[in-house]
mmCIF file of C-alpha atoms in Angstrom:
data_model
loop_
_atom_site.group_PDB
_atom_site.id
_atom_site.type_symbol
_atom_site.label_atom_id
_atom_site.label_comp_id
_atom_site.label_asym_id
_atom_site.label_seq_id
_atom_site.Cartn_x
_atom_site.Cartn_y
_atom_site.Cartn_z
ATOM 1 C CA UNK A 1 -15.997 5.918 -13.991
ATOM 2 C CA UNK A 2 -16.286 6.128 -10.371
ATOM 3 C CA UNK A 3 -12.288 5.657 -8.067
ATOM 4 C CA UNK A 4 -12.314 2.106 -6.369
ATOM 5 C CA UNK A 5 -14.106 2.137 -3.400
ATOM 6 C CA UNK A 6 -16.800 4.212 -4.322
ATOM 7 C CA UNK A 7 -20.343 3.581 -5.495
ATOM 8 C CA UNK A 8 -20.440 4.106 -8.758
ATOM 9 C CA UNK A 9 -22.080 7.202 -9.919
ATOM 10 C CA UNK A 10 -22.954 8.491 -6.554
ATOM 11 C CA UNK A 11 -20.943 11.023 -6.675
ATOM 12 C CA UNK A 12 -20.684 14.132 -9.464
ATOM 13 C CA UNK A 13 -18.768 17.056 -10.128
ATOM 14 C CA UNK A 14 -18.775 20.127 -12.050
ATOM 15 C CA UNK A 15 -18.071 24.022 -12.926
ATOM 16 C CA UNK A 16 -21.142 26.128 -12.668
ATOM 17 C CA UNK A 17 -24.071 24.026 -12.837
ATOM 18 C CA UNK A 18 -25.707 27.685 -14.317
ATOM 19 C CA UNK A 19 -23.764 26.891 -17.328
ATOM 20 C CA UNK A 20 -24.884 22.883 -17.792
ATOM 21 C CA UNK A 21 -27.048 22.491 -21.312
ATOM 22 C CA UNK A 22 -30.188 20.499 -21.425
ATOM 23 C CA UNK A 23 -28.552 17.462 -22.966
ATOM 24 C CA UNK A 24 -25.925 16.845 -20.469
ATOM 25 C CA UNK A 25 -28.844 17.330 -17.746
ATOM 26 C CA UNK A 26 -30.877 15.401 -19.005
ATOM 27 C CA UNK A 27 -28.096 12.253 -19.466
ATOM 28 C CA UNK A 28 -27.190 12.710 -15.966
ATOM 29 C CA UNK A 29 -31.108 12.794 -14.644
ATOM 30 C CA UNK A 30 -32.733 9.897 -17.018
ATOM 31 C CA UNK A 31 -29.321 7.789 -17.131
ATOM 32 C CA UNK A 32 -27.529 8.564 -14.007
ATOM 33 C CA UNK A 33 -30.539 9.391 -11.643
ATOM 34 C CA UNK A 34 -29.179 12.387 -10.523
ATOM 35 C CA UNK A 35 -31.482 13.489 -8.049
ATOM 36 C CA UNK A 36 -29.607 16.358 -5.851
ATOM 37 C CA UNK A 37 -27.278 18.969 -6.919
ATOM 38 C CA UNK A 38 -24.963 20.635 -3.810
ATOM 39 C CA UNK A 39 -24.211 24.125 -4.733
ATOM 40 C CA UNK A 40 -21.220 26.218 -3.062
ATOM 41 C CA UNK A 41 -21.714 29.353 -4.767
ATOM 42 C CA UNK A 42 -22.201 32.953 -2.487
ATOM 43 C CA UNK A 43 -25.436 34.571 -3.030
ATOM 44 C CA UNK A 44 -23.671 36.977 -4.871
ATOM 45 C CA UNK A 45 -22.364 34.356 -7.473
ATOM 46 C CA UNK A 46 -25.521 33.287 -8.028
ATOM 47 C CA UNK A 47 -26.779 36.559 -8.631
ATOM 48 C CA UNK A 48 -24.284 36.786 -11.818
ATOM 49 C CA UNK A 49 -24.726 33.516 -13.018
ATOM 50 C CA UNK A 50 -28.279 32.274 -12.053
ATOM 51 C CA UNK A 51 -29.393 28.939 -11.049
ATOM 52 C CA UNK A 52 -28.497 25.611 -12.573
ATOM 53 C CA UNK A 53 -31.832 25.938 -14.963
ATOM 54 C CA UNK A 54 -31.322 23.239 -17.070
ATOM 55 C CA UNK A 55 -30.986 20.772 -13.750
ATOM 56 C CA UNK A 56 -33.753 22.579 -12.165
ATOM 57 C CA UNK A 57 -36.196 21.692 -15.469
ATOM 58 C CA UNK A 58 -35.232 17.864 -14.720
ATOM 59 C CA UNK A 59 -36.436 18.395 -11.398
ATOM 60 C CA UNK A 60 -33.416 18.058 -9.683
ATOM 61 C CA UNK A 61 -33.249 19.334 -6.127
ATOM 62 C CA UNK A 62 -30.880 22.602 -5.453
ATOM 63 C CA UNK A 63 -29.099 22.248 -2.449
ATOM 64 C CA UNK A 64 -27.606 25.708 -1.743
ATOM 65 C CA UNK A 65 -24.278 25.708 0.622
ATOM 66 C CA UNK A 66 -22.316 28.034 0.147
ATOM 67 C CA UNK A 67 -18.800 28.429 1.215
ATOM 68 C CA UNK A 68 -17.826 31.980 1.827
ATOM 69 C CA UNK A 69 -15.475 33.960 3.621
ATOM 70 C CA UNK A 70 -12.261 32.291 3.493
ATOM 71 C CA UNK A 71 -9.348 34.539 2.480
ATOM 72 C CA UNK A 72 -8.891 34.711 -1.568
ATOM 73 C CA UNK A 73 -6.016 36.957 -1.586
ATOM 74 C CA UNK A 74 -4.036 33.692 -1.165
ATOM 75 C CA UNK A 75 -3.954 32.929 -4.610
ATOM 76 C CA UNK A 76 -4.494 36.470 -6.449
ATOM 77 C CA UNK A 77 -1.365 36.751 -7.909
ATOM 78 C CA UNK A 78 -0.006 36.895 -11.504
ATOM 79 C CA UNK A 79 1.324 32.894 -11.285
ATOM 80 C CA UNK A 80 0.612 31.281 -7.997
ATOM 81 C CA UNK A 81 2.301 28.475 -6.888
ATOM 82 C CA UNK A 82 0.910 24.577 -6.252
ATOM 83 C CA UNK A 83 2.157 25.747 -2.521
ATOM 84 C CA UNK A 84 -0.278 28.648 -3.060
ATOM 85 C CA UNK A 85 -3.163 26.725 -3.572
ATOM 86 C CA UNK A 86 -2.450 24.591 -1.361
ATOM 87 C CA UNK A 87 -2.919 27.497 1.313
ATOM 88 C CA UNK A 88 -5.886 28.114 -0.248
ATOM 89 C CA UNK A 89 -7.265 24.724 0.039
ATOM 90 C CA UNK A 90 -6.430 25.097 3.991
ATOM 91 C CA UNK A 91 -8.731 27.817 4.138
ATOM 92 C CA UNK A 92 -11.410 26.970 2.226
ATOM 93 C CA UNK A 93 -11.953 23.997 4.916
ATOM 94 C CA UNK A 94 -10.771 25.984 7.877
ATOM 95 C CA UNK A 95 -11.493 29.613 7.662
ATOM 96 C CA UNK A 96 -15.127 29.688 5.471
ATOM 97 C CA UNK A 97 -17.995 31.443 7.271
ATOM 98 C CA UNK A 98 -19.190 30.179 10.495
ATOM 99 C CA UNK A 99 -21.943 27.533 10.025
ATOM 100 C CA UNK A 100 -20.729 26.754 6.300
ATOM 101 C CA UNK A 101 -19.008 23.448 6.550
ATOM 102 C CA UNK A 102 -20.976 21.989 8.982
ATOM 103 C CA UNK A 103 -24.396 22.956 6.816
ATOM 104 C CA UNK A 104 -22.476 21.915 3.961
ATOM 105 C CA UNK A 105 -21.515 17.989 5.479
ATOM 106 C CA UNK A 106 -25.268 18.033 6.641
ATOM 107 C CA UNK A 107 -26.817 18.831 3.198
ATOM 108 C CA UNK A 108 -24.365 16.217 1.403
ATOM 109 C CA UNK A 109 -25.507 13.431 4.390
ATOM 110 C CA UNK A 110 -29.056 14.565 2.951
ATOM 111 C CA UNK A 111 -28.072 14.239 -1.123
ATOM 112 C CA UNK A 112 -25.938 10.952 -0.789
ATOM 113 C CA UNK A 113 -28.839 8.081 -0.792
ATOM 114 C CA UNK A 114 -29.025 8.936 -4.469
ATOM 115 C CA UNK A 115 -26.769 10.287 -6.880
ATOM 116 C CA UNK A 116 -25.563 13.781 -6.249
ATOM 117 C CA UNK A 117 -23.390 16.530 -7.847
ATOM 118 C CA UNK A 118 -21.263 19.359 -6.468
ATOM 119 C CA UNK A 119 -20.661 22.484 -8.426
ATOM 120 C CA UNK A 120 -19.415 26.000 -7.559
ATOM 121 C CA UNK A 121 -18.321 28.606 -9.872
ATOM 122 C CA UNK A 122 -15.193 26.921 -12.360
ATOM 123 C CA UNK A 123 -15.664 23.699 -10.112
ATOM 124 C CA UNK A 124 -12.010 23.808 -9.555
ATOM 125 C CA UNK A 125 -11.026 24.853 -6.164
ATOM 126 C CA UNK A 126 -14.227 24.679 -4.145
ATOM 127 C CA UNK A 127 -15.647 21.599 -5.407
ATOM 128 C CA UNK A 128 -12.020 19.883 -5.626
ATOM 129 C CA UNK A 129 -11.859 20.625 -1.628
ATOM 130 C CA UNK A 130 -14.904 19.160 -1.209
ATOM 131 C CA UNK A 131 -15.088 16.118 -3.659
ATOM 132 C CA UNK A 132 -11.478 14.801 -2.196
ATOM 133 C CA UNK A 133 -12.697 14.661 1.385
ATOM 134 C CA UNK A 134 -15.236 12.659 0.032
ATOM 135 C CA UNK A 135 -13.216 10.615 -1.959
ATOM 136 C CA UNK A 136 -10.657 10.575 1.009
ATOM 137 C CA UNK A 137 -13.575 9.418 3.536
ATOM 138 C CA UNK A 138 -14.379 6.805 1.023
ATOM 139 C CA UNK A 139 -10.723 5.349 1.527
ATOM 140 C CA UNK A 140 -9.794 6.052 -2.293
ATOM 141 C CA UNK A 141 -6.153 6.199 -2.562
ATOM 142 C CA UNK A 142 -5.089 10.062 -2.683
ATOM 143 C CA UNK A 143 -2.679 9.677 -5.987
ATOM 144 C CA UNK A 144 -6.342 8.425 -7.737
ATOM 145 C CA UNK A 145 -7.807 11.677 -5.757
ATOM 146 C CA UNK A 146 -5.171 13.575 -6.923
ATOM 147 C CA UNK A 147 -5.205 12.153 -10.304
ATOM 148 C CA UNK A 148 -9.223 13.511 -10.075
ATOM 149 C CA UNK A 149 -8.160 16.400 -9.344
ATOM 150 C CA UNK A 150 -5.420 17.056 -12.233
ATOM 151 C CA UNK A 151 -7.709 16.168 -14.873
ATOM 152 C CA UNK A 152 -9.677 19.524 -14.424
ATOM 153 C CA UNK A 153 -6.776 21.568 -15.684
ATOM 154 C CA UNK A 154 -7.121 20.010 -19.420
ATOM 155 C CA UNK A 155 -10.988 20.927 -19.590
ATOM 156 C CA UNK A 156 -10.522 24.261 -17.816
ATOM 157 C CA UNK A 157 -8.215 25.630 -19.981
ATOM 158 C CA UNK A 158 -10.185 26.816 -23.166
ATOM 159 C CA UNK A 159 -12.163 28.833 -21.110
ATOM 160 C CA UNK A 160 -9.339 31.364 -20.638
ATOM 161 C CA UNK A 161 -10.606 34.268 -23.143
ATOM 162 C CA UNK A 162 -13.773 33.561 -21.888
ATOM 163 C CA UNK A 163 -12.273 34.923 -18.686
ATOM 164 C CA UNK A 164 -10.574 37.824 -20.495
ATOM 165 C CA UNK A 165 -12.096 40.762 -18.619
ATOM 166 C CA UNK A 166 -11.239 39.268 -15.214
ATOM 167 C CA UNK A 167 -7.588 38.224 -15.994
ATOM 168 C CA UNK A 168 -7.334 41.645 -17.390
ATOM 169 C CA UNK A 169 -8.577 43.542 -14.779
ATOM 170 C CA UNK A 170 -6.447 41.906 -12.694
ATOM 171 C CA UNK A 171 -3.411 43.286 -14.645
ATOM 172 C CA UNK A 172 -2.999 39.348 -15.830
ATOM 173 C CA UNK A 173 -1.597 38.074 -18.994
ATOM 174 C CA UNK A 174 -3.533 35.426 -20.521
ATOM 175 C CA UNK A 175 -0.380 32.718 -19.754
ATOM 176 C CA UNK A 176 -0.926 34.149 -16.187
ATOM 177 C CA UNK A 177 -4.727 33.011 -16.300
ATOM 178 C CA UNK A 178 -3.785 29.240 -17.519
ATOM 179 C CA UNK A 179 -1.725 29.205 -14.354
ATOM 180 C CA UNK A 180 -4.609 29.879 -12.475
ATOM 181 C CA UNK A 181 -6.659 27.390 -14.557
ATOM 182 C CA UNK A 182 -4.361 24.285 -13.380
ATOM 183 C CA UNK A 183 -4.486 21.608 -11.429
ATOM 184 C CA UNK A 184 -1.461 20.215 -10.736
ATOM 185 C CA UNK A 185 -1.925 16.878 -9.002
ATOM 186 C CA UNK A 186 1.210 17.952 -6.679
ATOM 187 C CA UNK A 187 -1.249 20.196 -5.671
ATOM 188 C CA UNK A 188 -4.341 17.558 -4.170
ATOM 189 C CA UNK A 189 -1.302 14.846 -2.531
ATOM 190 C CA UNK A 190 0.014 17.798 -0.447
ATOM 191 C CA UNK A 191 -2.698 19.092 0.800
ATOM 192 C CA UNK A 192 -4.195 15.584 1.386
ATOM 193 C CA UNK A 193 -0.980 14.761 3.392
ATOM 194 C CA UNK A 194 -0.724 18.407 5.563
ATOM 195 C CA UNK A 195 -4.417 17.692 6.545
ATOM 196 C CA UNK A 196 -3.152 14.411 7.549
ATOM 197 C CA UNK A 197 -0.085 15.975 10.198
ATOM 198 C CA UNK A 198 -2.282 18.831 11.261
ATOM 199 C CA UNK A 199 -5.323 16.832 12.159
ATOM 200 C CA UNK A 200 -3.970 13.271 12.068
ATOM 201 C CA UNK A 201 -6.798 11.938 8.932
ATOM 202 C CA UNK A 202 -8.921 13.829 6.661
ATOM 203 C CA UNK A 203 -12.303 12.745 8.904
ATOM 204 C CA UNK A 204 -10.656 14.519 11.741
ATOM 205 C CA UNK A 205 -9.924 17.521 9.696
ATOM 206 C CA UNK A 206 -13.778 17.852 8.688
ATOM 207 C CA UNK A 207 -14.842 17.325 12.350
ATOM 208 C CA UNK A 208 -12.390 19.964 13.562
ATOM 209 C CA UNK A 209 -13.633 22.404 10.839
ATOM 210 C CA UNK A 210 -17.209 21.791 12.405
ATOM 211 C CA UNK A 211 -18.833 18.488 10.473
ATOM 212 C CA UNK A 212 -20.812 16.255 12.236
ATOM 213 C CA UNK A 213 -19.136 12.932 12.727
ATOM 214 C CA UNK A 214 -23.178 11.308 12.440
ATOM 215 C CA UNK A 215 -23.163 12.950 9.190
ATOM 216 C CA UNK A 216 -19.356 11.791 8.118
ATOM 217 C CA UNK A 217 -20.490 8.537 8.700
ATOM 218 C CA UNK A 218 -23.540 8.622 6.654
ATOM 219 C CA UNK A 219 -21.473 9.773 4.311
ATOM 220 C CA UNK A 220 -18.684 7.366 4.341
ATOM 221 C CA UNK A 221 -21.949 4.493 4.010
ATOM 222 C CA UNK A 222 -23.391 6.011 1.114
ATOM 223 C CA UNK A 223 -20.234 6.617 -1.010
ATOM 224 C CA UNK A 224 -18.203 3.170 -0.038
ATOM 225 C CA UNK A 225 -18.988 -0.033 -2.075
ATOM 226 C CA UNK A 226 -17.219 -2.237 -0.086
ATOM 227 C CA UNK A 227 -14.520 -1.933 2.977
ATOM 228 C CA UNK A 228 -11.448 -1.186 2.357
ATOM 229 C CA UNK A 229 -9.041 -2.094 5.365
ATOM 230 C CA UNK A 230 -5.778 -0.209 5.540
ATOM 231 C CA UNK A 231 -7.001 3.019 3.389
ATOM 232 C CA UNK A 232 -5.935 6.541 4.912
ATOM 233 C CA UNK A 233 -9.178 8.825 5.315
#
């Protein structure tokens, strides 16, 4: 069920899209008409996880964008904080390789006449950035962004021992890992409001971390099903 405001089912997201069985592809192709899927995964990722096949065999188009080279230390440690990720979050929009947003804002311009789905590697951090500035552009409220957002944690969370080796290698406990799994909706409203004071709206966050505003606005047409006068974006 699509947030008020936005098209319905224009707009998908997901963990790795390497990991998404034929069924659910095939639902979201023959019933949802998904027709693009917008992939932020390094080359490296993809190397380790391989493509989203079972998308790919629907003949959905692979839109490859990755975001890279923001800082990651930010959050590698045992139990990081909501305030954490929020730094995180910062840099993921602000301090990604050159070129990667504004390829990023171009490709999604391209993908949103149809339905469309991002995906990076757990689809937590990554795709959350992304997905709330487009929920944010859309003028959806940020507690239903947040709210988005927080509903990750519950689906993430039995995937911890699959994650065993890297928690471990870490020097992580397991209840460390589930930290890291989270998605405290504290989390989304903060950062949501600090983009707000540093760059005075979400849009002009985007445009200051190098998206074009043509492309913003193509965006904002595709994703809003009606106007909503008053919403913060």
């Amino acid at each position: 069920m699509a947030p008020p405001g936005v098209v319905p089912g224009r707009v998908w997201r997901a963990g790795a899209g390497a990991a998404m069985d034929a069924g659910t592809a095939a639902e979201l192709t023959h019933r949802h008409k998904l027709r693009t899927v917008v992939d932020l995964r390094s080359q490296d990722e993809t190397d380790r996880s391989g493509a989203p096949a079972a998308l790919l065999g629907q003949g959905v188009r692979w839109a490859r964008t990755p975001l890279t080279g923001y800082p990651r230390g930010i959050v590698h440690v045992p139990r990081p904080s909501p305030g954490h990720y929020v730094r995180y979050y910062h840099a993921i929009l602000t301090r990604s390789a050159p070129g990667g947003v504004p390829e990023l804002f171009a490709a999604l311009a391209d993908a949103a006449g149809g339905p469309f789905l991002v995906c990076c590697h757990l689809g937590k951090d990554r795709t959350a950035v992304v997905v709330a500035a487009l929920l944010a552009l859309a003028g959806v409220p940020d507690e239903l962004i947040a709210a988005d957002y927080a509903a990750s944690g519950p689906e993430l969370a039995p995937l911890v021992d699959h994650y065993a080796p890297k928690w471990r290698a870490h020097g992580w406990t397991r209840e460390d890992y589930l930290v890291h799994l989270g998605t405290p909706a504290v989390t989304m409203t903060t950062w949501l409001a600090e983009l707000r004071q540093r760059h005075g709206s979400v849009r002009a966050a985007l445009v200051d971390a190098g998206a074009h505003p043509a492309d913003l606005a193509t965006l904002t047409a595709a994703l809003t099903a009606g106007p909503r006068p008053g919403a913060p974006h």
